[in-house]
Tab-separated table of C-alpha atoms in Angstrom:
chain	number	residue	atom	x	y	z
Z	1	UNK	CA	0.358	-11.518	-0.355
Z	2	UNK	CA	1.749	-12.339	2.981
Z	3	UNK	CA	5.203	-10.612	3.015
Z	4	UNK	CA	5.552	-11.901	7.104
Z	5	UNK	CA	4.791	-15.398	7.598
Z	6	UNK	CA	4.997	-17.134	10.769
Z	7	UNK	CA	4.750	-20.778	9.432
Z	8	UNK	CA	3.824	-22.467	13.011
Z	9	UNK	CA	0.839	-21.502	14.442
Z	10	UNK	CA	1.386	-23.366	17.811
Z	11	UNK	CA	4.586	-24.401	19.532
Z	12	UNK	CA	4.570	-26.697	22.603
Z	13	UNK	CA	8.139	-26.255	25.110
Z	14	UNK	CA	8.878	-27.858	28.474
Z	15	UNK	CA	9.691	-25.386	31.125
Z	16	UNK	CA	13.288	-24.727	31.941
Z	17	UNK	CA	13.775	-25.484	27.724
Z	18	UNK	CA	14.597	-22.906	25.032
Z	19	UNK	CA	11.404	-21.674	22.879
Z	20	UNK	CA	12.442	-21.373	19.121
Z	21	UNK	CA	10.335	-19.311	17.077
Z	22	UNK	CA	10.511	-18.131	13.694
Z	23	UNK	CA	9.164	-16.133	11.260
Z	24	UNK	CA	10.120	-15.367	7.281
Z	25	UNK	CA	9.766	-12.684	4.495
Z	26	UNK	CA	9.613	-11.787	1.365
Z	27	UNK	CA	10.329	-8.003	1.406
Z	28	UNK	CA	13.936	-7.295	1.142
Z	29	UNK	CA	13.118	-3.353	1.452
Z	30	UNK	CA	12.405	-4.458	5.184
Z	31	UNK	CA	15.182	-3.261	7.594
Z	32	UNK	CA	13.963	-3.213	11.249
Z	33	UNK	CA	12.374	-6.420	12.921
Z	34	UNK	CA	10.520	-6.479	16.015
Z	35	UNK	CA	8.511	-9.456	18.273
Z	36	UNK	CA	5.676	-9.014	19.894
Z	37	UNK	CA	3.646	-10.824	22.489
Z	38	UNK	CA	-0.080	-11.425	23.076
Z	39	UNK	CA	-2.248	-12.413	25.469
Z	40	UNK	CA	-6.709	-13.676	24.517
Z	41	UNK	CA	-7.970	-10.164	24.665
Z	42	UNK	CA	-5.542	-7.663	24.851
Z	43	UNK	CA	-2.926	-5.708	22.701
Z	44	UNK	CA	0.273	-6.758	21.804
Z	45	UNK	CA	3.499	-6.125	24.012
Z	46	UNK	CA	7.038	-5.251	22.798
Z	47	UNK	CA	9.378	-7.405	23.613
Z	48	UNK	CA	12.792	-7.301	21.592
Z	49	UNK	CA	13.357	-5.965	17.927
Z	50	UNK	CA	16.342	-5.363	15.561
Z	51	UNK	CA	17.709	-3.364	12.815
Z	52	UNK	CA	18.878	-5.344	9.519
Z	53	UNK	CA	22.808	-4.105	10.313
Z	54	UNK	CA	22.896	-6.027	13.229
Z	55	UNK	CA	22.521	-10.617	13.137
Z	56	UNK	CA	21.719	-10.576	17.057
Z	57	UNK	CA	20.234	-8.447	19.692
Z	58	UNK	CA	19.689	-9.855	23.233
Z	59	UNK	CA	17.811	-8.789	26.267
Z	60	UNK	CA	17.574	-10.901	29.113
Z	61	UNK	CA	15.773	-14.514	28.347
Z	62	UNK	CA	14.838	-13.404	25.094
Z	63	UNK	CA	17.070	-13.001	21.716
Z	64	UNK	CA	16.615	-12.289	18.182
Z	65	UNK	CA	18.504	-13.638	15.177
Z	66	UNK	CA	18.238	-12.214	12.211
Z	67	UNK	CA	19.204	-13.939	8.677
Z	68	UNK	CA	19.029	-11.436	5.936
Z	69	UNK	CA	20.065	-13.354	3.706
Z	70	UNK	CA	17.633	-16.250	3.990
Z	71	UNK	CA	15.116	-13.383	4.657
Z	72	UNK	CA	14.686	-15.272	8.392
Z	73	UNK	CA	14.457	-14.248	11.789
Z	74	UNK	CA	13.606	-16.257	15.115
Z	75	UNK	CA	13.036	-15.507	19.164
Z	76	UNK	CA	14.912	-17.403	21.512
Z	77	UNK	CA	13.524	-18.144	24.789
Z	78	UNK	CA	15.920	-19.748	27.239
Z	79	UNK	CA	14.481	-20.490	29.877
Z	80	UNK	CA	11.225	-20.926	28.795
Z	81	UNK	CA	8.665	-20.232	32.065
Z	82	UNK	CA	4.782	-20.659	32.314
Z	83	UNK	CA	4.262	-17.121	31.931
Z	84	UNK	CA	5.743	-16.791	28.172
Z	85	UNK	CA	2.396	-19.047	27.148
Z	86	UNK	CA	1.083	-16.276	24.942
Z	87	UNK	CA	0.995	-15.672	21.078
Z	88	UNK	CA	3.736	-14.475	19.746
Z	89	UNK	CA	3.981	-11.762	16.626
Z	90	UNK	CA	6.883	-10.931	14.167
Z	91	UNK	CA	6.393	-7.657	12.913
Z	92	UNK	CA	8.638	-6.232	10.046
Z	93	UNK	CA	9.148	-2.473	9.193
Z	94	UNK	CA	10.640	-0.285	5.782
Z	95	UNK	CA	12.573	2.470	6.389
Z	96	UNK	CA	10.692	3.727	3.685
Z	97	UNK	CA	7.446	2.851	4.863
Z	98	UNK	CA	6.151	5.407	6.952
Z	99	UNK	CA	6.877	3.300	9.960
Z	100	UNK	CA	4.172	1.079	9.715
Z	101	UNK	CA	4.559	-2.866	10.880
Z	102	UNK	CA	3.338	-5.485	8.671
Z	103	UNK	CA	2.206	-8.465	11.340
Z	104	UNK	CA	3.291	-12.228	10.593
Z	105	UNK	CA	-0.264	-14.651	11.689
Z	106	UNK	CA	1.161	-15.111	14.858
Z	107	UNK	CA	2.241	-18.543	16.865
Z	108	UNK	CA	0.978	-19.416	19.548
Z	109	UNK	CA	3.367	-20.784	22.748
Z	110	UNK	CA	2.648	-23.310	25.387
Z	111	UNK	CA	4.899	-23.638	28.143
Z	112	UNK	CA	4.082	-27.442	29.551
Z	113	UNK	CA	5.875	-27.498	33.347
Y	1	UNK	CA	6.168	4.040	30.503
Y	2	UNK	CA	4.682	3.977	26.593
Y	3	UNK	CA	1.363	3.003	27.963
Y	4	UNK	CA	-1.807	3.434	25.662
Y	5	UNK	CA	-5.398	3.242	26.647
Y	6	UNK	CA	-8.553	2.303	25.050
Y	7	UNK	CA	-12.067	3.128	25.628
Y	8	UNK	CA	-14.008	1.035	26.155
Y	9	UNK	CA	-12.879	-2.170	26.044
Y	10	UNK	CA	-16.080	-3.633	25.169
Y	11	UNK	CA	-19.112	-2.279	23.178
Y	12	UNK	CA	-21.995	-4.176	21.726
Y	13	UNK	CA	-24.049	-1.475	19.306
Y	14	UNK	CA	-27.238	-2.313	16.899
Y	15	UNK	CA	-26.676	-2.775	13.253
Y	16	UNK	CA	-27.123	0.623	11.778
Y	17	UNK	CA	-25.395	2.720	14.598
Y	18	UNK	CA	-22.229	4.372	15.138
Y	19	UNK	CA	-19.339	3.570	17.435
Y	20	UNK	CA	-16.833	5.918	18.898
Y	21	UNK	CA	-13.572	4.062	20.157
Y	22	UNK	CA	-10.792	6.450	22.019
Y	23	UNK	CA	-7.209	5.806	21.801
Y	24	UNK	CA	-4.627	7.424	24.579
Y	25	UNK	CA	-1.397	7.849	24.876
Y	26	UNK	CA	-0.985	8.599	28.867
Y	27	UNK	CA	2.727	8.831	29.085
Y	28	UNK	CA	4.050	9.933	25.771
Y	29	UNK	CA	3.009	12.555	22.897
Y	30	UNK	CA	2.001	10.403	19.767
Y	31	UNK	CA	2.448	12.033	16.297
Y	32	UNK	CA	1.599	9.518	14.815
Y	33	UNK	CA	-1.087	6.336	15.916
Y	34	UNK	CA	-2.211	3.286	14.348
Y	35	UNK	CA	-5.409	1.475	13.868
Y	36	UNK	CA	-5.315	-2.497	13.595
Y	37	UNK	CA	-8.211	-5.108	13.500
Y	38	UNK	CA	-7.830	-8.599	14.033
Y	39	UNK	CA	-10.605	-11.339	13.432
Y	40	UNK	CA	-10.248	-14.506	15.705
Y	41	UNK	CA	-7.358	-16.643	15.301
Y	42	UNK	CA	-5.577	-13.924	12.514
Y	43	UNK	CA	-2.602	-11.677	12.467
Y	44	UNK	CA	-3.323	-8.003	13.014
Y	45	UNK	CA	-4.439	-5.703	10.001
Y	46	UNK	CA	-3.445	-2.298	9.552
Y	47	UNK	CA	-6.146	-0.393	8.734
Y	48	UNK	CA	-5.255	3.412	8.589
Y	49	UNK	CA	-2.283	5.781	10.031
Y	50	UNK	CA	-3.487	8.680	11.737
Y	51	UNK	CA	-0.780	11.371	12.000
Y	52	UNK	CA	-1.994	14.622	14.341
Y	53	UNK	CA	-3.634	17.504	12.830
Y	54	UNK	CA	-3.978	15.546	9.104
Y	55	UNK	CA	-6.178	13.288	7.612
Y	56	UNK	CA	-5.423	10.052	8.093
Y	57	UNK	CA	-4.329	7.349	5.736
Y	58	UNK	CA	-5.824	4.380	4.873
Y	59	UNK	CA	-5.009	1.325	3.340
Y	60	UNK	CA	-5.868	-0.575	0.888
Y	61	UNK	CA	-9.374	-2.089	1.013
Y	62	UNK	CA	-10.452	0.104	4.190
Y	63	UNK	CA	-13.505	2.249	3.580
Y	64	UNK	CA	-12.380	5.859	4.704
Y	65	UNK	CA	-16.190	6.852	4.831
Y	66	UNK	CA	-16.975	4.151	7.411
Y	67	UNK	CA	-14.070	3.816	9.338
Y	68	UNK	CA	-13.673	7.876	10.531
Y	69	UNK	CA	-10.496	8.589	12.475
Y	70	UNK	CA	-9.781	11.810	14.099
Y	71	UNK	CA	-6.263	12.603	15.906
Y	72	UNK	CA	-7.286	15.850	17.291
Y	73	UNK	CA	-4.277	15.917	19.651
Y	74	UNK	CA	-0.963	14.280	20.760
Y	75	UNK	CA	-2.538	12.104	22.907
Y	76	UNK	CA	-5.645	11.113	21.668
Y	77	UNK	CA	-7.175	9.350	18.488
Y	78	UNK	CA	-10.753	7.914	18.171
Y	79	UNK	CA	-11.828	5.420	15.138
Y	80	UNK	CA	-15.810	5.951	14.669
Y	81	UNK	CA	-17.615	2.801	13.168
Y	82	UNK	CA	-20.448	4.196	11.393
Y	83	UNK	CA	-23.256	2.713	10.224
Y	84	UNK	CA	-21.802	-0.434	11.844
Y	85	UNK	CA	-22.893	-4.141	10.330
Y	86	UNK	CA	-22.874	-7.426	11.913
Y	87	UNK	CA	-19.484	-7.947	9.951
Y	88	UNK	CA	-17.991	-5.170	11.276
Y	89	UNK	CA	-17.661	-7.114	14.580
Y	90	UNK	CA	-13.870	-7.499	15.262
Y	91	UNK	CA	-11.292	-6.360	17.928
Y	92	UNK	CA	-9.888	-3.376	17.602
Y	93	UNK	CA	-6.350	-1.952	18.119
Y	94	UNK	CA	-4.458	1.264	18.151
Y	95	UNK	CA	-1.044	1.910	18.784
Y	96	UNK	CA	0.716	5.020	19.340
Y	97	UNK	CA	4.548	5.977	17.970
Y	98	UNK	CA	6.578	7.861	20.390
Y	99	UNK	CA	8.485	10.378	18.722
Y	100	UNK	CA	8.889	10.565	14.800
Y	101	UNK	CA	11.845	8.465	14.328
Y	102	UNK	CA	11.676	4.627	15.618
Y	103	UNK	CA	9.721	1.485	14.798
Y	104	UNK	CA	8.489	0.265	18.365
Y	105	UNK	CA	4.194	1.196	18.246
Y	106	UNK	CA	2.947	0.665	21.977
Y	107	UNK	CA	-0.014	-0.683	22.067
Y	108	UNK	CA	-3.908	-0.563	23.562
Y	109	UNK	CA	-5.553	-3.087	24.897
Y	110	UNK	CA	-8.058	-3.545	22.407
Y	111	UNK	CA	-11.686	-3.137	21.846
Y	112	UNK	CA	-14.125	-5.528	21.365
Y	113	UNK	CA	-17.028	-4.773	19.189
Y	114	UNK	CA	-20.225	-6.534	18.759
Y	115	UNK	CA	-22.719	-5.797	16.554
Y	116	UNK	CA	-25.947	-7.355	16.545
């Protein structure tokens, strides 16, 4: 039962371009969203979340969109640079759930220059 | 700041032995900590929450007698392997939860286990 599914598990992006990713699910008790990044080896990084009352949050390059009610959220990555190559992770929490993240498989990004 | 450690970050043990992986939290007191594992090419999979001074709390599927996890303090949690098998092989992740409200878990770097 994979409540967090990240349905692309590569993405390929020319530098300078924006890097869409997205991620869906199935829980509706979910209310607080988060992305994380990975590099071969180590643990994920934060990078940007959000809480189910808001449809946006933005920091810097990256922003997250949230769709509750297509159960849908995506990163935004404008300007994509070399360095953002990395998997990225959709993570989705329950108030209710004792704070613990349920992972989406993960897709990996390739910044082409 | 929110920086978690791991030690070590690679270990390579014979089948039948036990493995002791630490988890720090070096800036930040941790009530609660989380163990992942993630087999090659997979998401991550929670395996237990460890809240300090409590037993911890596994999920589903996770044997509680092989997978031992001890958070002795605010800043530290170690996952012991024991009897480890070849299948047991997998990285391994904690994260730590600053403070008791909020979602974002920091991170280790991961542990590598190996057993042959």
């Amino acid at each position: 039962d994979q409540q967090v599914k990240q349905n692309s598990p590569s993405l390929s992006v020319q530098e300078g371009r924006i890097s869409i990713l997205n991620c869906d699910y199935t829980n509706s008790m979910f209310d607080y969203f988060l992305w994380y990044k990975k590099y071969p080896a180590e643990g994920p990084t934060f990078l940007i979340s959000i809480s189910s009352i808001k449809d946006k949050n933005e920091d810097g390059r990256f922003t997250v969109f949230l769709n509750k009610s297509a159960k849908h959220l995506s990163l935004h990555i404008v300007p994509s640079q070399p360095g953002d190559s990395a998997v990225y992770f959709c993570a989705a929490s329950a108030h209710q759930g004792a704070q613990k993240l349920v992972f989406g498989q993960g897709t990996r990004l390739t910044i082409n220059p | 700041g929110a920086v978690v450690s791991q030690h070590p970050s690679r270990v390579i043990c014979k089948s039948g032995t036990s493995v002791k992986i630490e988890c720090r939290s070096l800036d930040f007191q941790a009530t609660t900590m989380f163990w992942y594992r993630q087999f090659p090419k997979q998401s991550l999979m929670l395996m237990a929450t460890s809240n300090e001074g409590s037993k911890a709390t596994y999920e589903q599927g996770v044997e509680k007698d092989k997978f031992l996890i001890n958070h002795a303090s605010l800043t530290l949690s170690t996952l012991t392997v024991t009897s480890a098998h070849p299948e047991d092989s997998s990285f391994y992740i904690c994260s730590g939860l600053p403070g008791l409200a909020g979602f974002e878990q920091y991170f280790g770097p991961g542990t590598r286990l190996t057993v042959t």
